[in-house]
Each structure stands twice: as C-alpha cells, then as structure tokens.
Coordinates of C-alpha atoms in Angstrom, one line a residue:
M1 CA 238.2 15.3 -172.8
V2 CA 235.9 17.2 -170.5
T3 CA 232.6 15.5 -169.6
K4 CA 229.8 17.9 -169.0
L5 CA 227.2 17.0 -166.5
V6 CA 223.8 18.5 -167.3
V7 CA 221.6 19.0 -164.2
P8 CA 217.9 18.9 -165.0
P9 CA 215.9 21.8 -163.6
P10 CA 214.2 21.1 -160.2
L11 CA 210.7 19.8 -160.3
P12 CA 208.1 22.3 -159.1
L13 CA 207.0 21.8 -155.5
P14 CA 203.4 20.8 -155.1
P15 CA 201.2 23.7 -153.9
L16 CA 200.9 23.9 -150.1
P17 CA 197.5 23.3 -148.7
P18 CA 195.8 26.4 -147.4
S19 CA 196.5 27.1 -143.8
I20 CA 193.8 27.5 -141.2
N21 CA 194.0 30.2 -138.6
V22 CA 193.3 29.2 -135.0
R23 CA 192.9 31.5 -132.0
V24 CA 193.6 29.7 -128.8
T25 CA 192.7 31.5 -125.5
T26 CA 194.3 30.4 -122.3
M27 CA 193.2 31.8 -118.9
D28 CA 195.8 34.6 -119.1
A29 CA 196.8 34.8 -122.8
E30 CA 195.5 34.7 -126.4
L31 CA 197.6 32.8 -129.0
E32 CA 197.3 32.8 -132.8
F33 CA 198.4 29.7 -134.8
A34 CA 198.2 28.7 -138.5
I35 CA 197.6 25.0 -138.9
L36 CA 197.2 22.7 -141.8
P37 CA 194.0 20.8 -142.5
S38 CA 195.9 17.6 -141.6
T39 CA 197.0 18.9 -138.2
T40 CA 195.7 16.7 -135.4
G41 CA 194.5 17.8 -132.1
K42 CA 197.7 16.4 -130.5
Q43 CA 199.9 18.4 -132.7
L44 CA 198.0 21.6 -131.9
F45 CA 198.0 20.8 -128.2
D46 CA 201.8 20.2 -128.2
Q47 CA 202.4 23.4 -130.0
I48 CA 200.3 25.3 -127.4
V49 CA 202.0 23.8 -124.4
K50 CA 205.4 24.4 -125.9
T51 CA 204.5 28.0 -126.5
I52 CA 203.3 28.6 -122.9
G53 CA 206.0 26.4 -121.4
L54 CA 203.7 24.0 -119.7
R55 CA 204.9 20.5 -118.8
E56 CA 202.0 19.2 -116.7
T57 CA 200.0 18.5 -119.8
W58 CA 197.9 15.7 -118.5
F59 CA 195.4 18.0 -116.7
F60 CA 194.5 20.0 -119.8
G61 CA 192.6 19.7 -123.0
L62 CA 191.3 21.8 -125.9
Q63 CA 187.7 22.9 -125.7
Y64 CA 185.6 24.1 -128.6
Q65 CA 182.0 24.9 -129.4
D66 CA 180.4 22.5 -131.8
S67 CA 178.0 23.4 -134.6
K68 CA 175.0 23.0 -132.3
G69 CA 176.5 25.3 -129.6
F70 CA 177.6 22.7 -127.1
S71 CA 181.0 22.8 -125.4
T72 CA 183.1 19.8 -126.4
W73 CA 186.6 18.5 -125.8
L74 CA 188.8 18.2 -128.9
K75 CA 189.9 14.6 -129.6
L76 CA 193.7 14.7 -129.8
N77 CA 194.0 11.7 -132.0
K78 CA 191.9 13.1 -134.8
R79 CA 192.4 16.0 -137.2
V80 CA 191.1 19.3 -136.0
T81 CA 189.2 19.9 -139.2
A82 CA 187.6 16.5 -139.1
Q83 CA 185.8 17.3 -135.8
D84 CA 182.6 19.3 -135.4
V85 CA 184.4 22.6 -134.8
K86 CA 182.3 25.6 -135.6
R87 CA 183.7 27.0 -138.9
D88 CA 184.7 30.4 -137.8
N89 CA 187.8 32.3 -139.1
P90 CA 189.8 32.0 -137.1
L91 CA 188.8 28.8 -135.3
L92 CA 188.1 29.5 -131.6
I93 CA 189.6 27.0 -129.2
K94 CA 190.0 27.3 -125.4
F95 CA 192.9 25.8 -123.5
R96 CA 191.4 24.6 -120.3
A97 CA 191.9 22.3 -117.3
K98 CA 190.0 19.1 -118.2
F99 CA 190.9 17.0 -115.2
Y100 CA 191.4 18.2 -111.6
P101 CA 193.9 17.0 -109.0
E102 CA 192.9 15.4 -105.7
D103 CA 195.4 17.5 -103.8
V104 CA 196.5 20.7 -105.5
A105 CA 199.4 21.3 -103.0
D106 CA 201.0 17.9 -103.9
E107 CA 200.1 17.4 -107.6
L108 CA 200.4 20.9 -109.1
I109 CA 204.1 21.3 -109.5
Q110 CA 204.8 24.1 -111.9
E111 CA 203.8 27.7 -111.2
A112 CA 202.3 28.0 -114.7
T113 CA 200.1 25.1 -113.9
Q114 CA 199.1 26.5 -110.6
R115 CA 198.3 29.9 -112.2
L116 CA 196.1 28.3 -114.9
F117 CA 194.1 26.3 -112.3
F118 CA 193.8 29.3 -110.1
L119 CA 192.4 31.5 -112.8
Q120 CA 190.0 28.8 -114.1
V121 CA 188.7 27.9 -110.6
K122 CA 188.3 31.6 -109.7
E123 CA 186.3 32.2 -112.9
C124 CA 184.0 29.2 -112.1
I125 CA 183.4 30.5 -108.6
L126 CA 182.6 34.1 -109.8
N127 CA 180.3 32.7 -112.5
D128 CA 178.6 30.5 -109.8
D129 CA 179.5 27.3 -111.7
I130 CA 181.1 26.3 -108.3
Y131 CA 178.9 27.2 -105.4
C132 CA 180.8 29.1 -102.7
P133 CA 179.4 30.3 -99.3
P134 CA 179.7 34.1 -98.7
E135 CA 182.2 33.8 -95.9
T136 CA 184.5 31.5 -98.0
A137 CA 184.0 33.8 -101.0
V138 CA 185.3 36.8 -99.0
L139 CA 188.4 34.8 -97.9
L140 CA 189.1 33.6 -101.5
A141 CA 188.7 37.1 -102.7
S142 CA 191.4 38.3 -100.3
Y143 CA 193.8 35.6 -101.7
A144 CA 192.9 36.7 -105.2
V145 CA 193.7 40.3 -104.3
H146 CA 197.0 39.2 -102.8
V147 CA 197.9 37.3 -105.9
K148 CA 197.3 40.4 -108.0
Q149 CA 198.5 43.2 -105.8
G150 CA 200.9 41.5 -103.2
D151 CA 201.2 42.6 -99.6
Y152 CA 198.7 45.1 -98.2
R153 CA 200.2 48.6 -97.8
K154 CA 198.2 51.2 -96.1
D155 CA 199.8 54.0 -98.0
Y156 CA 199.2 52.4 -101.4
H157 CA 196.0 50.5 -100.9
V158 CA 193.8 53.4 -100.0
S159 CA 190.0 53.3 -99.9
G160 CA 188.5 52.2 -103.1
Y161 CA 191.4 50.1 -104.3
L162 CA 189.1 47.2 -105.0
A163 CA 186.3 49.2 -106.6
R164 CA 187.0 48.0 -110.2
E165 CA 187.7 44.4 -109.2
K166 CA 185.2 41.6 -109.6
L167 CA 185.9 39.4 -106.6
L168 CA 182.6 38.0 -105.4
P169 CA 179.8 36.1 -107.1
Q170 CA 176.7 38.1 -108.0
R171 CA 174.7 35.8 -105.9
V172 CA 176.7 36.7 -102.8
L173 CA 176.4 40.4 -103.6
E174 CA 172.6 40.1 -103.9
Q175 CA 172.2 37.8 -100.9
H176 CA 173.9 40.4 -98.5
K177 CA 172.8 44.0 -98.9
L178 CA 176.2 45.6 -98.4
N179 CA 177.7 48.4 -100.5
K180 CA 181.1 48.3 -102.2
N181 CA 182.9 50.0 -99.4
Q182 CA 181.6 47.5 -96.8
W183 CA 182.6 44.5 -99.0
E184 CA 186.0 46.1 -99.5
D185 CA 186.5 46.5 -95.7
R186 CA 185.8 42.8 -95.2
I187 CA 188.2 41.7 -97.9
Q188 CA 190.8 44.2 -96.7
V189 CA 190.8 42.7 -93.2
W190 CA 191.8 39.3 -94.7
H191 CA 194.2 40.9 -97.2
Q192 CA 196.2 42.4 -94.3
E193 CA 196.5 38.9 -92.7
H194 CA 198.4 37.6 -95.8
K195 CA 201.4 39.8 -95.4
G196 CA 204.6 38.2 -96.3
L197 CA 202.9 35.4 -98.4
L198 CA 204.4 34.8 -101.9
R199 CA 202.0 35.4 -104.7
E200 CA 202.4 31.8 -106.0
D201 CA 201.8 30.5 -102.5
A202 CA 198.6 32.6 -102.3
M203 CA 197.4 30.9 -105.5
V204 CA 198.0 27.5 -103.9
E205 CA 196.2 28.6 -100.7
Y206 CA 193.3 29.7 -102.9
L207 CA 193.1 26.3 -104.6
K208 CA 193.5 24.4 -101.3
I209 CA 190.3 26.2 -100.0
A210 CA 188.5 25.9 -103.3
Q211 CA 189.1 22.1 -103.6
D212 CA 187.0 21.5 -100.5
L213 CA 183.9 23.0 -102.2
E214 CA 181.3 20.4 -103.1
M215 CA 181.2 21.4 -106.8
Y216 CA 184.9 21.8 -107.3
G217 CA 186.3 19.7 -110.3
V218 CA 182.9 18.1 -111.0
N219 CA 181.6 17.8 -114.6
Y220 CA 177.8 17.6 -114.6
F221 CA 175.6 15.8 -117.1
N222 CA 171.8 15.7 -117.3
I223 CA 170.6 12.0 -117.2
K224 CA 167.5 10.0 -116.5
N225 CA 167.1 6.7 -114.5
K226 CA 165.0 3.7 -115.6
K227 CA 161.9 5.4 -114.2
G228 CA 162.5 8.5 -116.3
S229 CA 163.3 10.7 -113.3
E230 CA 165.8 13.5 -114.1
L231 CA 169.1 13.3 -112.3
W232 CA 172.6 14.8 -112.4
L233 CA 175.7 12.6 -113.1
G234 CA 178.9 14.1 -111.7
V235 CA 182.3 13.0 -112.9
D236 CA 185.3 14.1 -110.8
A237 CA 188.8 12.9 -109.8
L238 CA 187.5 10.4 -107.2
G239 CA 184.7 8.7 -109.1
L240 CA 181.0 9.0 -110.2
N241 CA 178.2 10.5 -108.2
I242 CA 174.4 10.7 -108.8
Y243 CA 172.7 13.9 -107.6
D244 CA 169.1 14.9 -107.3
K245 CA 167.9 17.3 -109.9
K246 CA 167.5 20.1 -107.4
D247 CA 170.7 19.5 -105.5
K248 CA 174.1 19.4 -107.1
M249 CA 176.0 19.5 -103.9
T250 CA 174.9 16.4 -101.9
P251 CA 175.2 13.1 -103.9
K252 CA 172.5 10.4 -103.5
I253 CA 174.7 7.6 -104.8
G254 CA 178.5 7.4 -105.1
F255 CA 180.7 5.2 -107.2
P256 CA 184.4 5.6 -106.3
W257 CA 186.9 4.6 -109.0
S258 CA 188.1 1.8 -106.8
E259 CA 184.7 0.2 -106.7
I260 CA 183.9 0.4 -110.4
R261 CA 184.7 -2.7 -112.5
N262 CA 183.5 -1.5 -115.8
I263 CA 181.7 1.4 -117.5
S264 CA 180.2 1.3 -121.0
F265 CA 177.4 2.7 -123.1
N266 CA 175.2 1.5 -125.8
D267 CA 173.6 4.3 -127.8
K268 CA 171.9 6.5 -125.2
K269 CA 172.2 4.0 -122.5
F270 CA 175.1 4.1 -120.0
L271 CA 176.0 1.2 -117.7
I272 CA 178.1 1.2 -114.5
K273 CA 179.2 -2.2 -113.2
P274 CA 180.5 -2.3 -109.6
I275 CA 183.4 -4.6 -108.6
D276 CA 181.0 -6.3 -106.2
K277 CA 179.3 -8.8 -108.5
K278 CA 176.4 -9.0 -106.1
A279 CA 175.7 -5.3 -106.4
P280 CA 173.3 -4.4 -109.2
D281 CA 174.5 -2.5 -112.2
F282 CA 173.5 1.1 -112.4
V283 CA 171.9 2.1 -115.7
F284 CA 171.0 5.7 -116.8
Y285 CA 170.1 7.3 -120.1
V286 CA 171.3 10.5 -121.8
P287 CA 169.6 12.6 -124.5
R288 CA 172.2 12.1 -127.2
L289 CA 174.9 9.6 -128.0
R290 CA 177.7 12.1 -128.1
I291 CA 177.0 12.9 -124.4
N292 CA 177.8 9.2 -123.6
K293 CA 181.0 9.6 -125.6
R294 CA 182.0 12.6 -123.5
I295 CA 181.1 10.9 -120.3
L296 CA 183.2 7.8 -121.2
A297 CA 186.2 10.0 -122.2
L298 CA 186.1 11.9 -118.9
C299 CA 185.7 8.7 -116.9
M300 CA 188.7 7.2 -118.6
G301 CA 190.9 10.2 -118.2
N302 CA 190.0 10.7 -114.5
H303 CA 190.5 7.0 -113.8
D304 CA 193.9 7.0 -115.5
L305 CA 195.0 9.9 -113.3
Y306 CA 193.5 8.2 -110.3
M307 CA 195.6 5.1 -110.9
R308 CA 198.7 7.2 -111.7
R309 CA 198.5 9.0 -108.4
R310 CA 198.7 5.7 -106.6
K311 CA 201.8 4.7 -108.3
P312 CA 205.4 6.0 -107.7
D313 CA 206.1 9.2 -109.6
T314 CA 207.7 8.9 -113.0
I315 CA 211.2 10.2 -113.6
E316 CA 209.7 13.1 -115.5
V317 CA 207.4 14.0 -112.5
Q318 CA 210.3 13.5 -110.1
Q319 CA 212.5 15.8 -112.2
M320 CA 209.7 18.4 -112.4
K321 CA 209.2 18.3 -108.6
A322 CA 212.9 18.6 -108.0
Q323 CA 213.1 21.4 -110.4
A324 CA 210.0 23.0 -108.9
R325 CA 211.6 22.7 -105.4
E326 CA 214.8 24.2 -106.7
E327 CA 212.9 27.0 -108.3
K328 CA 210.8 27.5 -105.2
N329 CA 213.9 27.6 -103.0
K330 CA 215.5 29.9 -105.5
R331 CA 212.4 32.1 -105.4
Q332 CA 212.4 32.0 -101.6
I333 CA 216.1 32.9 -101.5
E334 CA 215.4 35.7 -104.0
R335 CA 212.4 36.7 -102.0
A336 CA 214.4 36.7 -98.8
L337 CA 217.2 38.7 -100.5
L338 CA 214.5 41.0 -102.0
E339 CA 212.9 41.3 -98.6
S340 CA 216.3 41.9 -97.0
E341 CA 217.1 44.5 -99.6
K342 CA 213.6 45.9 -99.3
K343 CA 214.0 46.1 -95.5
K344 CA 217.4 47.6 -95.9
R345 CA 216.0 50.1 -98.4
E346 CA 213.1 50.8 -96.1
N347 CA 215.4 51.1 -93.2
A348 CA 217.6 53.4 -95.3
E349 CA 214.6 55.4 -96.4
K350 CA 213.4 55.5 -92.8
E351 CA 216.9 56.5 -91.7
T352 CA 217.0 59.1 -94.5
E353 CA 213.5 60.3 -93.5
K354 CA 214.6 60.3 -89.9
I355 CA 217.7 62.2 -90.7
A356 CA 215.7 64.6 -92.9
R357 CA 213.1 64.9 -90.2
E358 CA 215.8 65.4 -87.5
T359 CA 217.4 67.9 -89.8
M360 CA 214.1 69.7 -90.3
E361 CA 213.6 69.5 -86.6
L362 CA 217.0 70.9 -85.9
M363 CA 216.5 73.6 -88.5
E364 CA 213.2 74.4 -86.9
R365 CA 214.8 74.3 -83.5
L366 CA 217.6 76.6 -84.8
R367 CA 215.0 78.9 -86.2
Q368 CA 213.1 78.8 -82.9
I369 CA 216.3 79.4 -81.0
E370 CA 217.1 82.3 -83.3
E371 CA 213.6 83.7 -82.8
Q372 CA 214.0 83.1 -79.1
T373 CA 217.4 84.9 -79.1
K374 CA 216.0 87.8 -81.1
R375 CA 213.0 87.9 -78.8
A376 CA 215.4 87.7 -75.8
Q377 CA 217.5 90.6 -77.3
D378 CA 214.4 92.6 -77.9
E379 CA 213.2 91.8 -74.4
L380 CA 216.6 92.7 -73.0
E381 CA 216.5 96.0 -74.9
E382 CA 213.0 96.5 -73.8
Q383 CA 213.9 95.6 -70.2
T384 CA 216.9 98.0 -70.3
R385 CA 214.7 100.8 -71.7
R386 CA 212.1 99.8 -69.1
A387 CA 214.8 99.8 -66.4
L388 CA 215.8 103.3 -67.3
E389 CA 212.2 104.4 -67.3
L390 CA 211.7 102.7 -64.0
E391 CA 214.8 104.4 -62.7
K392 CA 213.4 107.7 -63.8
E393 CA 210.1 106.7 -62.3
R394 CA 211.9 105.6 -59.1
T395 CA 213.6 109.0 -58.9
I396 CA 210.3 110.7 -59.5
A397 CA 208.7 108.4 -57.1
L398 CA 211.3 109.2 -54.4
E399 CA 210.8 112.9 -55.0
E400 CA 207.2 112.3 -54.9
A401 CA 207.6 110.2 -51.8
E402 CA 209.6 113.0 -50.2
R403 CA 206.9 115.5 -51.2
L404 CA 204.2 113.2 -50.0
D405 CA 206.1 112.6 -46.8
K406 CA 206.3 116.4 -46.3
D407 CA 202.6 116.6 -47.2
R408 CA 202.0 113.7 -44.9
R409 CA 203.8 115.4 -42.0
A410 CA 201.9 118.6 -42.9
A411 CA 198.8 116.6 -43.1
V412 CA 199.6 115.0 -39.7
E413 CA 200.2 118.4 -38.2
A414 CA 197.0 119.7 -39.9
K415 CA 195.3 116.6 -38.6
A416 CA 196.5 117.4 -35.1
A417 CA 195.4 121.0 -35.6
L418 CA 192.2 119.8 -37.0
L419 CA 191.8 117.4 -34.1
H420 CA 192.5 120.2 -31.7
Q421 CA 190.3 122.5 -33.6
S422 CA 187.7 119.8 -33.7
E423 CA 188.0 119.3 -30.0
T424 CA 187.7 123.1 -29.6
Q425 CA 184.8 123.1 -32.0
I426 CA 183.3 120.3 -30.1
K427 CA 183.7 122.2 -26.9
S428 CA 182.5 125.4 -28.7
Q429 CA 179.6 123.4 -30.2
E430 CA 178.8 122.1 -26.7
S431 CA 179.1 125.7 -25.4
L432 CA 177.1 127.0 -28.3
A433 CA 174.6 124.2 -27.7
T434 CA 174.4 125.3 -24.1
E435 CA 174.1 128.9 -25.1
L436 CA 171.6 128.0 -27.8
A437 CA 169.6 126.2 -25.2
E438 CA 170.0 129.2 -22.9
L439 CA 169.1 131.5 -25.7
T440 CA 166.2 129.3 -26.7
S441 CA 165.1 129.5 -23.1
K442 CA 165.7 133.2 -23.0
I443 CA 163.8 133.7 -26.3
S444 CA 161.0 131.8 -24.8
Q445 CA 161.2 133.9 -21.7
L446 CA 161.5 137.0 -23.9
E447 CA 158.6 136.0 -25.9
D448 CA 156.6 135.6 -22.7
A449 CA 158.0 139.0 -21.6
K450 CA 157.1 140.4 -25.0
K451 CA 153.6 139.3 -24.6
K452 CA 153.6 140.8 -21.2
K453 CA 155.2 144.0 -22.5
D454 CA 152.7 144.1 -25.3
E455 CA 150.0 143.8 -22.8
E456 CA 151.8 146.4 -20.7
A457 CA 152.4 148.6 -23.7
D458 CA 148.7 148.4 -24.5
R459 CA 148.1 149.4 -20.9
W460 CA 150.7 152.2 -21.2
Q461 CA 149.1 153.2 -24.4
E462 CA 145.8 153.5 -22.7
R463 CA 147.5 155.4 -19.8
A464 CA 149.4 157.5 -22.3
T465 CA 146.1 158.4 -23.9
V466 CA 144.7 159.2 -20.5
V467 CA 147.9 161.2 -19.6
E468 CA 147.6 163.0 -22.9
A469 CA 144.1 163.8 -22.2
D470 CA 145.1 165.0 -18.7
L471 CA 147.9 167.0 -20.3
E472 CA 145.5 168.7 -22.7
R473 CA 143.3 169.4 -19.8
T474 CA 146.2 170.7 -17.8
K475 CA 147.3 172.8 -20.7
E476 CA 143.9 174.3 -20.9
E477 CA 143.9 175.0 -17.2
L478 CA 147.3 176.5 -17.3
K479 CA 146.4 178.6 -20.3
T480 CA 143.4 179.7 -18.4
K481 CA 145.4 180.6 -15.4
L482 CA 148.1 182.3 -17.4
M483 CA 145.5 184.3 -19.1
G484 CA 144.2 185.4 -15.6
V485 CA 147.7 186.4 -14.5
H486 CA 148.3 188.4 -17.7
I487 CA 145.2 190.3 -17.1
Q488 CA 146.3 191.2 -13.6
D489 CA 149.7 192.4 -14.9
S490 CA 148.1 194.5 -17.4
V491 CA 145.9 196.1 -14.7
H492 CA 148.7 196.5 -12.2
P493 CA 152.0 197.4 -14.1
P494 CA 155.1 196.5 -12.4
M495 CA 156.6 199.0 -10.2
H496 CA 160.2 197.9 -10.8
E497 CA 160.1 197.8 -14.5
H498 CA 163.5 198.1 -16.0
D499 CA 164.9 198.2 -19.4
E500 CA 166.6 195.1 -20.4
T501 CA 169.0 197.1 -22.4
D502 CA 169.9 199.3 -19.5
E503 CA 173.3 198.3 -18.3
S504 CA 173.5 200.8 -15.5
S505 CA 171.3 199.0 -13.0
A506 CA 172.9 196.0 -11.4
E507 CA 170.0 194.9 -9.2
A508 CA 166.3 194.3 -9.6
S509 CA 163.5 192.4 -7.9
A510 CA 159.8 191.7 -8.2
E511 CA 157.1 190.4 -6.0
L512 CA 155.1 187.8 -7.7
T513 CA 153.1 186.4 -4.7
S514 CA 149.4 186.9 -4.7
P515 CA 147.0 185.6 -2.2
D516 CA 145.2 183.5 -4.7
M517 CA 148.3 182.0 -6.3
V518 CA 149.7 181.1 -2.9
R519 CA 146.7 179.1 -2.1
D520 CA 146.4 177.6 -5.5
R521 CA 149.7 175.8 -6.5
S522 CA 148.4 173.1 -8.6
E523 CA 150.8 173.9 -11.5
E524 CA 153.7 172.9 -9.3
E525 CA 152.1 169.5 -8.9
R526 CA 151.6 169.1 -12.7
V527 CA 153.6 166.5 -14.4
T528 CA 154.9 167.5 -17.8
E529 CA 154.6 165.4 -20.8
A530 CA 158.3 165.1 -21.2
H531 CA 158.6 164.0 -17.6
K532 CA 156.0 161.4 -18.1
N533 CA 157.8 160.1 -21.2
H534 CA 161.1 160.1 -19.4
R535 CA 159.7 158.0 -16.6
L536 CA 158.0 155.7 -19.0
Q537 CA 161.3 155.1 -20.8
K538 CA 163.1 154.4 -17.6
K539 CA 160.5 151.8 -16.7
L540 CA 160.7 150.2 -20.1
K541 CA 164.5 150.1 -20.0
V542 CA 164.2 148.4 -16.6
R543 CA 162.0 145.7 -18.2
G544 CA 164.3 145.3 -21.2
W545 CA 162.2 147.5 -23.5
D546 CA 163.2 150.9 -25.0
S547 CA 160.5 153.4 -25.7
C548 CA 160.4 156.6 -27.6
V549 CA 157.5 159.0 -27.8
P550 CA 157.9 161.3 -30.7
G551 CA 155.3 163.9 -30.3
H552 CA 152.3 162.1 -28.8
T553 CA 153.0 158.6 -30.2
L554 CA 154.4 155.9 -27.9
C555 CA 157.1 153.7 -29.6
L556 CA 158.3 150.5 -28.1
V557 CA 161.5 148.8 -29.2
L558 CA 162.5 145.3 -28.0
I559 CA 166.2 145.2 -26.9
P560 CA 167.2 141.7 -25.9
K561 CA 169.7 141.3 -23.2
S562 CA 173.1 139.9 -24.1

C-alpha cells in the first residue's frame, strides 16, 4: 500500500516594504543605495564603508541636512527614516570625517582614509572654513598639484597647466593682486621641489601642514555666556575652547580633555565641570536644545578617541598598521621598480634618441662630406681648367713679357736717344736762347737803326726831292744848251759828212770843239739820276737797307743781317 503525502501549497510571502533610495556622496565618489524603512544609521554606515573598502571607520560619520536646513550628524543607533532627514528622493547623505586625528602621520593608516581626509581638509581650506595664510596656501596648493599630477615635468607641464585648477582660497586671490600666470609660477616653484615624492606621501605632507592651522579639525558653535555675550565654542581632538566672537583662531579659555571631569546640558544650558573641584564650573547657553545634543555627541566621540590614542593599539589597529606598512613597502618597491624601469626606459629612450641623433648627425655629416667631395671635385675641375687657362695666360704672358722686354729695350734705347736728343735740345735751346737773346738785341738795334734809317730815308727823300729838282733844272739847262748846239750845226753844216750806208769809206773825223763849249763844261760835272740812285743804293746797302727808285720814287726795303 502506497502512502501519498500531500504537500500543502506555500503560504504567500508578506509584501516587502517599499525601499528608500539613498544617495551617498563621499569626497571622491557618489554611491546609490536602496534601504528599508527599518534600516538604521549603523547598517547604512557599514554598507558604505564596506563598499568603499574603509576600515578606519571611527573618524567618519553620516551628515545630512535637516528639515530646517541645518547640517546634522546621523545617529547610528536609530533608524534613518526616524530622524529629521529632509524628505528628498533620493535621500541626500554625505559621508564625511566627523573626528580629526591629533597626528595624521601616525593615526591615518590606510591610503583610502588619508585620501578622504586630504580631500575634505582641502575643500575646507578652499572654502575658507579653515583659515590659511597666503604663503602656506601656495605650499599646500603645490602638494595638491603633486597629488593629482605627480612629478613636475617641464615638457608636459607647460605654461597654463594650472589654469583650470582651483588651488587657492578666494580670499588669498583677492588679497594679493596677482594674475593667474604669476600664481602658477609660484606654485610651480614648489611643485618642482616635490620631485620623487609618492602621491600618497604628498597627501600626508599636505595634512601634516594643514593640522598646524588654528582652525583645523575644530567644530564651532555659537554660544552665550551668563552675561549674554556672544562667543564661539570650539570642539576638537584635544578639548574644548572658548573664542571671542570676532576671533576664531585664538582661544580665550581652554579646557583640555584631561582637565574636564564632566560635561552635561539641561535644555539650552551647557555645563563644563573641571577636574579641579576648586575651579568654577563653566556655563554657557545655546539657541536650541538640539545644538546641545550635537555638542555633547561631538565631545563624547572626541574624548573617546583621545583616550583610545593613549592606550596600546588594538589588534585590529596593529594588523592595519602592519598591513599598511607592508602595502607601503610594496608600493615603495613597486615605485622603485617602476622608477628603475622608468629610468631604464628613459635611458633607453635617451640612448635611442642619442643613436638616432648620432645617426642623423652621421647622415648629415655624410651628406656634408658628399657635398664637400662634390665641391672639391668641382673645385678640382675648376682649378684644372683654371690651371690650363693660367698656363695659356702664362704662355701669353711670357710672349708678352718678351715683347715688352723688346719694347723695354727699344724704350731704353729710345730713352737714351731721347736723353741725348734732350741734351742736344737743351744745348740747342741754350744756343737758341743765346741766339734769341742776340736776335732780340739785334732786333732792338735794328729797330733803333730802322728809326735812324727812317729818319735818314726822310732826309734822303728830301735830298731826292732836291736832287730831282736839280735834275729837272739840269735837264732844262741841257736842253737849252743842246738846242743852242743844234742851231749852230744847222748854220754850219759838217764838212765831213758821210753816208752811214756808204761802206767805201773806212775813216772819218769831226771837230766838235768850240770856244764856248771848251770854256763851259758843266755837263761833264752833272750827276745823272741813275748815278745818284746807284750811289744811294750803295749807301743803303752799306747800312743794311736796300733801296730802289722806280722812276722818281724812292723805295726802302729793310734787309736784316743774318
């Protein structure tokens, strides 16, 4: 007999409560979660730190904005929905550092923790929530640049590489009237100094400088004393401080955790009891009760961490520190290997560049040598051609030299002849000069003689006129006498007249004497005109003058003596 087992159908599951979307923003990420209405703050916190891999959870908390717009820390032991979280969809929650370490180099173990603190402190400095002097701000900015961009490289980090980065508080930019390039130059100087520094070490260096700032890690609350004067209450890792309303940097009264016996509040009144029972209690007042609750929660958390630091590290912390040291050593080894490989690569690249450069130089040198060889060949050909031309020119020059030598010899001979001729000419010139002087003298003498001859010619002219007159008179007398003779001949014909044509008579004679003619022989004494002219010419020739008397005119011609 087979027994049948009847299984009843499963009961329907109760409906799941509607989930609530939550958006959590860390300093470097944004996370989305879906939580139940019953989810507590601790459950959400654990889910967040697990997601981001954070183990140093005691520094952090969840911050939200309440319905009245105030920033408040989420209570981890209560449900998220039970708190005064602003009902947005999704709910907006910030994961932030709630408590600050006394010494970041010793207490911040994980790199993730260091990074979250670095980003949060940097944001507080840039927003001027933490006052930072300009010089320190520039140094911190250089570390921030190193965290983001690593070592400074001149070929990569060119001018303007920080133009889009917000690295300095607005107050510093307004306080010093420098342009972006000038600020960049100042930050770059420090950035160059951080060469070889690991990025995580640069974050720690940033925090080590920032933790010395007066407002670092301090939560400020607006309070009033018994007299109603407004003051600031500061809660930090070392204790409580009271500040003047106008000065958040220099505390007027300080209460270290080691000197506080008890803190409490009653409504808006807050009470601080020192360990010294003789010292008076310090009382102040806040505007709302919830502010006292926040103050008390911060005081308790900071005091717990203060006491924890002064105790031996827990096994968990020791393990984290050991793991952090191992990771750091591993990173350093990796960094050393990376640097070694980087240097090897750089050396190889440099060697490659060097080889390439040398190859280029050799190629260039080869090209230059080829060009020089070609130029040398061209020059050799040119020199050969020039040598042939020079040889021709030399031959021509030799011929020309021979010709010139001949010409030179001829010129020398001509020169000698010319010298001789010149000497002769000089002598001739001297002789001519002498002759010229003589001739000049003779000319002068002749001119004087000419004047005399002119005068003598004038006298002779006068004499010639007189002679001519005498001649005319003589002619008249002769004519008269001849006429008388003729008359006598015609009265007494000649007795011995003969015929001129008769050739038979060989002799003849005639008697021409008369008594009157014998007594009168003046015609014999007469000087003929021709005779006178002849004598005159002889006299003129004797004196260097030649005369001619054509007809009855006396002509005088000057004939110089040679």
